[in-house]
Coordinates of C-alpha atoms and ligand atoms in Angstrom, one line a residue:
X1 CA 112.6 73.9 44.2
X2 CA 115.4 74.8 46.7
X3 CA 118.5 74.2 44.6
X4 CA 122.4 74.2 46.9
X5 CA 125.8 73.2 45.9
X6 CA 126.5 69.7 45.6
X7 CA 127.4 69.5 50.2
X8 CA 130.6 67.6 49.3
X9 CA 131.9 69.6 46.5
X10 CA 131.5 72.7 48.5
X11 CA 132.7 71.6 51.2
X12 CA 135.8 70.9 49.6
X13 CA 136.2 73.8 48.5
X14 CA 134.9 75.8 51.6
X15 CA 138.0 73.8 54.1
X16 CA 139.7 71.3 52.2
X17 CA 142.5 71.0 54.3
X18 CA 139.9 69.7 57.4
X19 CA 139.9 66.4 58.2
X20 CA 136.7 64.5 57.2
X21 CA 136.8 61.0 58.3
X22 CA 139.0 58.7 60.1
X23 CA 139.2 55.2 61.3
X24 CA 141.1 53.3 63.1
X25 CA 144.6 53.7 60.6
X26 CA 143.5 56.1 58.3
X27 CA 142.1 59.5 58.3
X28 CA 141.1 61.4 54.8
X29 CA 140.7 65.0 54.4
X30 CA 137.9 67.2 52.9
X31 CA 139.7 67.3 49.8
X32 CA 140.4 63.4 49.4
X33 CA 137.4 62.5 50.3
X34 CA 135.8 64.3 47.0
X35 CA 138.7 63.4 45.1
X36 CA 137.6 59.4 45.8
X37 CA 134.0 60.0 45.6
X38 CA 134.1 61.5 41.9
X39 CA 136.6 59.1 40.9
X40 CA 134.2 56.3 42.3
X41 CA 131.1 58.3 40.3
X42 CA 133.2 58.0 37.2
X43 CA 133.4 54.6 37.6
X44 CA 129.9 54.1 38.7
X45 CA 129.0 55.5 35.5
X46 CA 131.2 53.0 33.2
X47 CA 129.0 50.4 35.2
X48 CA 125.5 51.9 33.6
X49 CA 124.3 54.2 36.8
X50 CA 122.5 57.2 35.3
X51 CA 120.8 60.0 37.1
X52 CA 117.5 58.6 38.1
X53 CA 118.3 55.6 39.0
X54 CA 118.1 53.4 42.3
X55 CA 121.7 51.9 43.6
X56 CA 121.4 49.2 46.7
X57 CA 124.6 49.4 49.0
X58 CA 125.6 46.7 51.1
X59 CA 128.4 47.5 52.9
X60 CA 130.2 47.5 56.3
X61 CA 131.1 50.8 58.2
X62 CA 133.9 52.1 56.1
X63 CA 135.3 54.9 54.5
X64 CA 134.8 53.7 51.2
X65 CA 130.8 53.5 51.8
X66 CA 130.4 56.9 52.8
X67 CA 132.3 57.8 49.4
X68 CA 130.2 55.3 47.9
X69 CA 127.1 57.7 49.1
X70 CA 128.5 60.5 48.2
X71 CA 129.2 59.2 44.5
X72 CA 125.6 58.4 44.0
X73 CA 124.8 62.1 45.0
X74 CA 127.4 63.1 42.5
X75 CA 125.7 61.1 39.9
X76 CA 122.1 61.9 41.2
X77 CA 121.2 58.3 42.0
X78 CA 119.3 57.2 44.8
X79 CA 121.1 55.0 47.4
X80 CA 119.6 52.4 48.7
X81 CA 121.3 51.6 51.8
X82 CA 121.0 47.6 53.1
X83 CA 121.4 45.9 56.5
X84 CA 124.7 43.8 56.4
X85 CA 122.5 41.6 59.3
X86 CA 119.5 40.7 57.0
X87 CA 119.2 37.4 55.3
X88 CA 119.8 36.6 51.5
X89 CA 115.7 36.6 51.4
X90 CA 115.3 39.9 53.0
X91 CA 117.8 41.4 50.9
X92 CA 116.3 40.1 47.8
X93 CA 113.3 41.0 49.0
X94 CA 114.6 45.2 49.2
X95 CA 115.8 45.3 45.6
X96 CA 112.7 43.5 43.6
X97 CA 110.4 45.7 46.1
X98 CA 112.7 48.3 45.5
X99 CA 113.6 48.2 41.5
X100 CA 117.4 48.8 42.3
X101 CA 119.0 48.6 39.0
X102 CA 122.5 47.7 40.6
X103 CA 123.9 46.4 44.0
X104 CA 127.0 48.0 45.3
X105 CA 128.5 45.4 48.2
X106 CA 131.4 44.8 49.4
X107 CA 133.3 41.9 48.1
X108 CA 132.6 39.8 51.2
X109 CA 129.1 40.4 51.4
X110 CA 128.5 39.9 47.4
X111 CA 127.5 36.0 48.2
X112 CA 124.2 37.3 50.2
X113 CA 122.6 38.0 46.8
X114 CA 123.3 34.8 45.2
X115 CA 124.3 35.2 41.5
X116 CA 122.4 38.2 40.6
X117 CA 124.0 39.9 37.8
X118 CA 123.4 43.2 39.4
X119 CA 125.7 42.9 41.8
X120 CA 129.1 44.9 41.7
X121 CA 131.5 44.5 44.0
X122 CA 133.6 47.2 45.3
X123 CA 136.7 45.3 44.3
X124 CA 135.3 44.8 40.6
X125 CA 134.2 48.8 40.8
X126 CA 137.7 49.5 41.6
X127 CA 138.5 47.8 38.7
X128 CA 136.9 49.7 36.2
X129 CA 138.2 52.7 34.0
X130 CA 136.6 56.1 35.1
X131 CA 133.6 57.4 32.4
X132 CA 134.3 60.7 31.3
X133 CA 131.1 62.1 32.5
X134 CA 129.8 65.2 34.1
X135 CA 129.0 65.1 37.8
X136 CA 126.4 67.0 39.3
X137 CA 127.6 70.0 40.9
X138 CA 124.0 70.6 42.6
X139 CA 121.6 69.5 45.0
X140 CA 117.3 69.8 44.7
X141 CA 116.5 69.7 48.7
X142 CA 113.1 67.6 47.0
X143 CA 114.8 65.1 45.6
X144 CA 115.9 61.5 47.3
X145 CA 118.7 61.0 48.2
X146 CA 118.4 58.0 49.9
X147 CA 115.8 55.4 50.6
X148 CA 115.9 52.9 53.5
X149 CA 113.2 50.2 54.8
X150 CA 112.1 50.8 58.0
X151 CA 113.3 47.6 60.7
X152 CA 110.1 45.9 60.0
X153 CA 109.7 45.7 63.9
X154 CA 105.7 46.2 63.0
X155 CA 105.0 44.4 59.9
X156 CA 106.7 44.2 56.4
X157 CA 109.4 46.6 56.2
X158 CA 109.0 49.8 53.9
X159 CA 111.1 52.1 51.7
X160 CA 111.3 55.4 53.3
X161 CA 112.1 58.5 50.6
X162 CA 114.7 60.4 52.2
X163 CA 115.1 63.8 50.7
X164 CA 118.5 66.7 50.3
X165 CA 116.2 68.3 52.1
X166 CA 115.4 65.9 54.8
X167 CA 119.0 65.6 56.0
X168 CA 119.8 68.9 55.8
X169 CA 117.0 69.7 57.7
X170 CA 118.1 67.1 60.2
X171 CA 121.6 68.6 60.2
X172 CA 120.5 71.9 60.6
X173 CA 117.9 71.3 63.2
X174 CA 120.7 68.9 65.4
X175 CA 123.1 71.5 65.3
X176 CA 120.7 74.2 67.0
X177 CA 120.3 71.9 69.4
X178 CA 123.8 70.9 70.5
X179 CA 125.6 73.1 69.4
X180 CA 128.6 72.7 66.9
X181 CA 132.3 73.0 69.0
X182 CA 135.7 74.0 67.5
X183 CA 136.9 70.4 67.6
X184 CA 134.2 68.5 67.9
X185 CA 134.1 65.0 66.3
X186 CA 131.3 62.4 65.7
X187 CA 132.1 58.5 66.9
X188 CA 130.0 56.6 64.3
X189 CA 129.6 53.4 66.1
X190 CA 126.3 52.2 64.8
X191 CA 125.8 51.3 61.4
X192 CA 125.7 53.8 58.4
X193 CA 123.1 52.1 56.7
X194 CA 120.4 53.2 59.2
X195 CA 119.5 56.8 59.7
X196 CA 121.6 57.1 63.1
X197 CA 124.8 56.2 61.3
X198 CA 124.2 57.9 57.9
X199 CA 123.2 61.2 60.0
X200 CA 126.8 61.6 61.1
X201 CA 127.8 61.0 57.6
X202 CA 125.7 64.2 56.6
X203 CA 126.6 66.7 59.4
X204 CA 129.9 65.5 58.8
X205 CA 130.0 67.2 54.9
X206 CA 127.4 70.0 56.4
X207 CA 129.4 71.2 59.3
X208 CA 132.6 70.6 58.2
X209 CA 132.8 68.4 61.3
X210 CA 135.2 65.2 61.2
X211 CA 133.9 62.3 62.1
X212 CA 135.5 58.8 62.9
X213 CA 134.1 55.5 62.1
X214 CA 134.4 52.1 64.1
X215 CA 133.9 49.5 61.7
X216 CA 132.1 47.5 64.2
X217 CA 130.8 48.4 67.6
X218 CA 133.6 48.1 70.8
X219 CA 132.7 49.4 73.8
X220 CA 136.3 49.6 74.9
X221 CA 138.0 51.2 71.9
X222 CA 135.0 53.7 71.7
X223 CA 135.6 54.5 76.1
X224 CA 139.6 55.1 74.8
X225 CA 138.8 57.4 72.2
X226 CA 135.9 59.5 74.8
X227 CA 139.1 59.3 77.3
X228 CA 141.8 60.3 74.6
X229 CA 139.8 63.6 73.3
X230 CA 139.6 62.3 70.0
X231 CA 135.8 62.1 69.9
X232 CA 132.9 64.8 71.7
X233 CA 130.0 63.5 70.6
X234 CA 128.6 60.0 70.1
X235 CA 125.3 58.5 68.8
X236 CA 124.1 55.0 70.3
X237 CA 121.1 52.8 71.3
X238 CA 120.9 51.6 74.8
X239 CA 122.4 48.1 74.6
X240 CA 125.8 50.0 73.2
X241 CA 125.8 52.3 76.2
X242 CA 125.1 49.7 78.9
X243 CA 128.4 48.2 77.7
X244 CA 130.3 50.7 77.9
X245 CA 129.3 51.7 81.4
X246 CA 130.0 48.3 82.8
X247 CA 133.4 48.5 80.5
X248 CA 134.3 52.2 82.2
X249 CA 133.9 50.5 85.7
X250 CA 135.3 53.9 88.3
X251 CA 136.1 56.2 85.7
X252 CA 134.9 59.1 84.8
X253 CA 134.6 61.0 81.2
X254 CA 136.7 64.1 80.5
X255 CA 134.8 67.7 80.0
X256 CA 136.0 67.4 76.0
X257 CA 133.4 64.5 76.0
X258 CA 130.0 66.6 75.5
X259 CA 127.2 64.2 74.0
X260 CA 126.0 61.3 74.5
X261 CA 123.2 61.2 71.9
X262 CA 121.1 58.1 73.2
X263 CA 118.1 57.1 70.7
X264 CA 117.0 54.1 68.4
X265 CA 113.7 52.2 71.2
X266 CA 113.1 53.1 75.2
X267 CA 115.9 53.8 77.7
X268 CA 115.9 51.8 80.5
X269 CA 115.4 54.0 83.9
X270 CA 118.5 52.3 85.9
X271 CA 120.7 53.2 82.7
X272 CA 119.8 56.7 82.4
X273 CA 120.3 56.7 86.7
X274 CA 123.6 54.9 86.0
X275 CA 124.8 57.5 83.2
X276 CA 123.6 60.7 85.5
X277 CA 125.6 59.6 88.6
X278 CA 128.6 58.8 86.6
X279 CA 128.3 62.5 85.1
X280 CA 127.9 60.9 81.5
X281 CA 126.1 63.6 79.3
X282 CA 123.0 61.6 77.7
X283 CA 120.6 63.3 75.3
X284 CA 118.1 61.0 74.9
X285 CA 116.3 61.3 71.9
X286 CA 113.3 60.5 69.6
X287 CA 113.4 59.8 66.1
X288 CA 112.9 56.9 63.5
X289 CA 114.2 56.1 59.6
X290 CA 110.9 58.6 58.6
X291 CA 112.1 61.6 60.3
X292 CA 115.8 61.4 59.1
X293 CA 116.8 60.4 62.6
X294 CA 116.2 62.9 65.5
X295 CA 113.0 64.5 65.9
X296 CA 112.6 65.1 69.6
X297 CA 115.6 65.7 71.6
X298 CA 116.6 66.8 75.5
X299 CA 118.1 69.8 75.7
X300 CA 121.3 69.6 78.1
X301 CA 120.2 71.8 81.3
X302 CA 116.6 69.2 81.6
X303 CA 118.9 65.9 81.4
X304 CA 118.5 66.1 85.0
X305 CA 115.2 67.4 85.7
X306 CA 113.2 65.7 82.9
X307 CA 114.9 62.4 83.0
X308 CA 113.4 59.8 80.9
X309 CA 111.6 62.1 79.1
X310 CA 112.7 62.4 74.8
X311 CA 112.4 66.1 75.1
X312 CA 110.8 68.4 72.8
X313 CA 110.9 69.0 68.7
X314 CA 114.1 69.8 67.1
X315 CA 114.1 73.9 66.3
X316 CA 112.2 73.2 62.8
X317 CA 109.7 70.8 63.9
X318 CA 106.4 70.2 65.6
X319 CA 104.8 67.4 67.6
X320 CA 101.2 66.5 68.7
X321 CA 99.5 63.8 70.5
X322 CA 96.6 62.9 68.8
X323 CA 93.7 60.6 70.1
X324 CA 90.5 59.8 68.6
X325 CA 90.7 62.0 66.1
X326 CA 91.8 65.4 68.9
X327 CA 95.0 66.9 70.1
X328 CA 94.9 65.2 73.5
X329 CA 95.5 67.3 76.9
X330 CA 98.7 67.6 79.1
X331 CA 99.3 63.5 80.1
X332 CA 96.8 62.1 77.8
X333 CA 98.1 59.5 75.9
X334 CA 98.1 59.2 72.2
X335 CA 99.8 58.7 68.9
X336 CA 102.6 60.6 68.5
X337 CA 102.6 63.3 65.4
X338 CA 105.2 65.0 63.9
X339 CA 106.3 67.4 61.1
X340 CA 109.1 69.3 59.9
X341 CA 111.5 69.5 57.0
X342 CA 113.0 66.7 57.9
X343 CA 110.1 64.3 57.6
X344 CA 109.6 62.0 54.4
X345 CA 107.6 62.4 51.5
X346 CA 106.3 59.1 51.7
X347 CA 107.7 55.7 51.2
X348 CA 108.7 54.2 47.9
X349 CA 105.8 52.8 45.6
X350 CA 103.5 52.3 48.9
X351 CA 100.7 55.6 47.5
X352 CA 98.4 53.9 50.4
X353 CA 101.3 53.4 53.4
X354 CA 102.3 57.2 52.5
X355 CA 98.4 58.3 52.8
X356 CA 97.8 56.8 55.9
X357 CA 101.0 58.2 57.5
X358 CA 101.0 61.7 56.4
X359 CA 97.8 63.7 56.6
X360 CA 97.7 67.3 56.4
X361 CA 101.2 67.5 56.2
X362 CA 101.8 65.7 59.8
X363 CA 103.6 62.2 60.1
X364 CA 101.1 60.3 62.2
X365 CA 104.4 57.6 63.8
X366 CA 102.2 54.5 65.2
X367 CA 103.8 55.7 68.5
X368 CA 102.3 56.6 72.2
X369 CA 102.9 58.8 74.0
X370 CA 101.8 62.1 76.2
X371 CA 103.6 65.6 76.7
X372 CA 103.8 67.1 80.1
X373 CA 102.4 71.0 80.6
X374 CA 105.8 72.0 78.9
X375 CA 105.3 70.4 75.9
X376 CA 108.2 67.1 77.0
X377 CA 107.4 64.3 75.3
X378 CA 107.4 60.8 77.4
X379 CA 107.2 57.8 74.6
X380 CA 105.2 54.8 76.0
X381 CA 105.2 52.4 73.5
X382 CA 104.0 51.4 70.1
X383 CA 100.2 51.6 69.0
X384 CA 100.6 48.0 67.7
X385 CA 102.3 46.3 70.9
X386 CA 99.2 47.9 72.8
X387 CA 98.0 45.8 75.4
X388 CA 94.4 46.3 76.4
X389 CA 93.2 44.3 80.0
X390 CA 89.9 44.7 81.3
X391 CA 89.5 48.1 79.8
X392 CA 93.1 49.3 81.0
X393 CA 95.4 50.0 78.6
X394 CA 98.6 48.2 79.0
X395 CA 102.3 49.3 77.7
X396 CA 104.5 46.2 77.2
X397 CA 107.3 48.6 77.3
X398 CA 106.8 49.6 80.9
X399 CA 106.4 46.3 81.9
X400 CA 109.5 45.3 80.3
X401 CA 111.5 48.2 81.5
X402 CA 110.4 47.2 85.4
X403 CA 111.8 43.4 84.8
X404 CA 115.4 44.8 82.8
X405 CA 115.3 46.5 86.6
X406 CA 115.8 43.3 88.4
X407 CA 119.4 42.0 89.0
X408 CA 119.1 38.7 87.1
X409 CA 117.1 39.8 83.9
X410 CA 119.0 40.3 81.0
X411 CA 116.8 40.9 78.2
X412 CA 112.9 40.9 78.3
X413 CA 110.1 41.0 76.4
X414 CA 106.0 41.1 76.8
X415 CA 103.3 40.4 75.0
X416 CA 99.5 40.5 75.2
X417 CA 97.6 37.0 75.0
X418 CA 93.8 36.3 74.8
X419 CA 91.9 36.0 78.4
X420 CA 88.4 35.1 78.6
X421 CA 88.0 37.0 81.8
X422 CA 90.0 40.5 80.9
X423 CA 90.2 40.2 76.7
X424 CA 94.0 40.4 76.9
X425 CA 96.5 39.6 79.9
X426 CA 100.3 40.4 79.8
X427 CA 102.8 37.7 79.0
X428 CA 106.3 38.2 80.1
X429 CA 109.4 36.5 78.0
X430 CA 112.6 36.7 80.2
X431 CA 116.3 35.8 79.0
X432 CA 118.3 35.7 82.6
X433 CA 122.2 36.6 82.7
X434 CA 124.4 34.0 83.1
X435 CA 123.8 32.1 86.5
X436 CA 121.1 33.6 87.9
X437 CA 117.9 31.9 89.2
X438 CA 115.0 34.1 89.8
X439 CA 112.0 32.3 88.9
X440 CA 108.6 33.0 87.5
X441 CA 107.1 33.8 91.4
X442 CA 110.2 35.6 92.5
X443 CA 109.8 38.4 89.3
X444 CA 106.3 38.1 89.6
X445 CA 106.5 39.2 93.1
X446 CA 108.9 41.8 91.9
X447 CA 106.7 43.3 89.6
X448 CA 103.3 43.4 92.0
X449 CA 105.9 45.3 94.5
X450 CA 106.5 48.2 91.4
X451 CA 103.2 48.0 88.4
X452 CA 99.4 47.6 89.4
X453 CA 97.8 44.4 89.4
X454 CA 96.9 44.6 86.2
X455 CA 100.0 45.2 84.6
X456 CA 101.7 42.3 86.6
X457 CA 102.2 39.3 83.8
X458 CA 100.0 36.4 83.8
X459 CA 103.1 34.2 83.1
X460 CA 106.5 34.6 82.9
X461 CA 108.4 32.1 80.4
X462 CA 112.4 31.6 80.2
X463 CA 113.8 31.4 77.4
X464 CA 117.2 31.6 75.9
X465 CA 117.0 34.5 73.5
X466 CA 114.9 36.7 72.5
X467 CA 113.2 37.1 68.8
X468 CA 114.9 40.3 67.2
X469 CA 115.1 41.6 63.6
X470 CA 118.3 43.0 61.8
X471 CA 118.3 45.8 63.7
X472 CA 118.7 43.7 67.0
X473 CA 115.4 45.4 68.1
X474 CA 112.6 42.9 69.7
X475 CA 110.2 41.8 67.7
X476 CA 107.3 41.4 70.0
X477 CA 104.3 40.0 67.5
X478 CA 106.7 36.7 67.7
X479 CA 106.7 36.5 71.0
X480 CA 103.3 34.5 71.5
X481 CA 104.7 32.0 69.6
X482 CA 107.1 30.9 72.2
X483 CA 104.4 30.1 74.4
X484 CA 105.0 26.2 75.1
X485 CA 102.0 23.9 73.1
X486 CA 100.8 22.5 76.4
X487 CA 100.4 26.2 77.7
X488 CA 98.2 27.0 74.8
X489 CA 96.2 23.8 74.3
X490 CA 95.3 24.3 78.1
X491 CA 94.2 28.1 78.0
X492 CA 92.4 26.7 75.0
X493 CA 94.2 29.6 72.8
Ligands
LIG1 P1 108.9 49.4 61.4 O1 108.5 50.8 61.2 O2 109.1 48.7 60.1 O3 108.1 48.7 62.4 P2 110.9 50.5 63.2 O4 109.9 51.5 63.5 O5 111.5 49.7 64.3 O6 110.4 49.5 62.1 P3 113.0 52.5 62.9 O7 112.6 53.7 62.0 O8 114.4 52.0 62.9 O9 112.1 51.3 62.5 O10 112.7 52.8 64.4 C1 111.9 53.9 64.9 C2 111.1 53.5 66.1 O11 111.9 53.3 67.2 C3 110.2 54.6 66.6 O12 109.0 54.7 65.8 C4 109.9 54.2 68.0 O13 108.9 53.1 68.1 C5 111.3 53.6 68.4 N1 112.0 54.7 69.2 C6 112.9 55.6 68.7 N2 113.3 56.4 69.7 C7 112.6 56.0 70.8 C8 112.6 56.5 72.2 N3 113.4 57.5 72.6 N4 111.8 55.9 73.1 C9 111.1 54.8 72.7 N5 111.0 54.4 71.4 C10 111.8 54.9 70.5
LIG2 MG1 108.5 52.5 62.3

């Protein structure tokens, strides 16, 4: 077992004059940021956390959560880090699945859980007197660190085991890939408590990079602070950069602004067209909660060439395309394999999940895809959205992405239904912006123009938003349910 100094403590000691963290008003340096995190340990440990144990965290981005983290590592307990989005149920649901022994959350959030007696807030926490206990000064790279559930886009979320050793891994491998600057500094817009967000959090301690944290996604603020210098790299998901495109309008980035780190589901075609001609640096990458966030990644000089493509594996990784049971040629499609250091042991108290997913050491993700004869990944879609039509396979995701192209679609979403004649047709669910009046023949004339016949949706429905889980992305298996009763009684469904 690989055993490293505890990343905070060292790094404290390594620079602790750097900055670490800042936010809008306050910035904390290397050295304060360990101070708070032991002194929150200490009184972690007055509340009953022991080594071992499994501590829920609900809270907003904020310093205090990533010291939060960071006292749980110092204590070596295992941080279970919550959606602020989910319901009361769903959260309940995490910690009984779970076995959390205590729920850290901030003292607005603390109502979501009811009156469980677990609960701490962070105002209570900050009234305790420190235990005089000792605090780990080490790190096993096997051991969790964290554990979050997956979005549950597919089916019933589960607890993915992150290890030291996954997110070092993941630090390591992102920083062959980009690169680390003098100066750089890490805009954490998206939310800590997913792998995107916590990612930053750990490169942050490993690099002694700063970072700064937007408590909650502005497109505006985060365009000032590209334009400003303060920030060089920035993670997001394709909805947060559309906004700030359309907020940037005529300008232009400065040179100090170097990534734009683009991952989370598909990116839209006319987006990544939009970024390239406004000289916006987009790495679009691959990745998921299993593979401690990037696993795949576009190198800067094929942004260009290989646009829409997720790139290849990070430095320490590997990827496959497996189908039927073969590595599949050069544009065969198939499921998507991976493996690296940075890929979990397995999720939490699910022996069968963690069999089915890892087999011979490879992740197998329940993604499609192909690689080109260079080994660039293209991601189509997942295996369960699937859409098989008379024998053709169909990705919903394609699809989608050629309605998002037309001017008066907003969001949309696509789903196979039963057909006596073809087994399954596609189903198209559109939410149009503000105003507009395309209607079902218009976008289905627009489609036959771009996608084979096949591909083109039966139906198109309107609708006024579509069904998305906590971590806004489209749940597609409730899609068929919006399909009016009439509809159904008459194609006998
Ligand atoms: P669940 O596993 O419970 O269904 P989830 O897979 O949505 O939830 P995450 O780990 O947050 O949970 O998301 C990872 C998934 O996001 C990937 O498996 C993939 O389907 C999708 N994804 C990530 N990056 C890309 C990309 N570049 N292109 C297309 N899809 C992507
Ligand atoms: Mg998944």
């Amino acid at each position: 077992m690989t055993t490293m100094p505890n990343w905070l403590k060292q790094r404290a000691f390594l620079t602790p004059e750097r900055t670490a963290v800042r936010d809008g008003e306050r910035a904390k340096t290397f050295a304060e940021l360990y101070e708070a995190s032991a002194s929150w340990a200490r009184r972690l440990a007055a509340a009953g956390v022991r080594e071992g144990d499994i501590v829920a965290v609900l809270m907003k981005n904020r310093i205090e959560m990533i010291e939060i983290v960071h006292a749980l590592f110092l204590l070596g307990a295992r941080a279970l880090l919550q959606n602020v989005r989910l319901t009361p149920y769903e959260l309940g649901w995490q910690l009984d699945d779970s076995g959390a022994c205590l729920v850290i959350a901030d003292d607005g959030l603390a109502d979501r859980f009811g009156g469980d007696g677990r609960v701490v807030t962070i105002g209570a926490l900050a009234a305790l007197l420190e235990a005089d206990v000792p605090l780990k000064e080490t790190v096993e790279l096997d051991e969790t660190a964290t554990i979050m559930y997956t979005s549950g886009t597919t089916g019933t979320p589960k607890g993915v085991l992150q290890t030291y050793g996954n997110h070092w891994w993941s630090a390591v491998g992102s920083a062959l890939n980009l690169g680390l600057h003098e100066g750089d500094c890490w805009l954490a817009a998206v939310p800590l408590f997913h792998i995107s967000g916590l990612s930053i959090a750990m490169r942050s301690v490993i690099y002694g990079m700063p970072m700064y944290i937007q408590p909650s996604f502005d497109p505006k603020e985060a365009n000032g602070l590209i334009m400003g210098g303060q920030v060089t790299i920035m993670s997001v998901v394709a909805a947060m950069l559309q906004r700030m495109v359309a907020e940037l309008g005529e300008a232009r980035y400065p040179d100090t602004f170097r990534c734009m780190l683009l991952g989370g589901g598909p990116a839209p075609q006319p987006l990544l067209e939009a970024c390239k001609e406004k000289g916006i640096p987009v790495y679009q990458t691959y990745g998921m909660t299993e593979t401690s966030s990037q696993i795949v990644t576009l190198a800067p000089e094929y942004s260009l060439t290989k646009l829409g493509s997720a790139g290849k594996p990070l430095f320490p990784a590997e990827l496959c395309i497996m189908q039927d049971g073969k590595q599949a040629a050069p544009y065969e499609a198939g499921e998507i394999v991976v493996k690296g250091p940075n890929v979990t042991k397995g999720y939490l108290h699910r022996p069968e999940a963690t069999e089915r997913a890892l087999r011979d050491g490879w992740f197998y993700t329940g993604d499609i895809g192909y690689v080109d004869e260079e080994g660039f990944l293209y991601v189509l879609d997942r295996r369960s959205d699937l859409i098989i039509s008379g024998g053709e396979n169909v990705y919903p995701a394609e699809i989608e992405a050629v309605l998002l192209s037309h001017p008066d679609v907003e969001e949309a979403g696509v789903t196979g239904v039963e057909d006596e004649t073809w087994g399954q047709v596609p189903y198209a669910f559109v939410k149009r912006k503000q105003g507009a009046a395309a209607d079902e023949d218009e976008l289905k004339q627009f489609c036959r123009q771009r996608l084979a016949k096949y591909k083109v949706p039966a139906r198109i429905y309107f609708i006024d938003a579509l069904p998305r889980n906590a971590a806004q992305k489209l749940l597609r298996r409730e899609l068929k349910t919006l399909i009016p009763e009439a509809e159904k009684r008459a194609s006998r469904l």
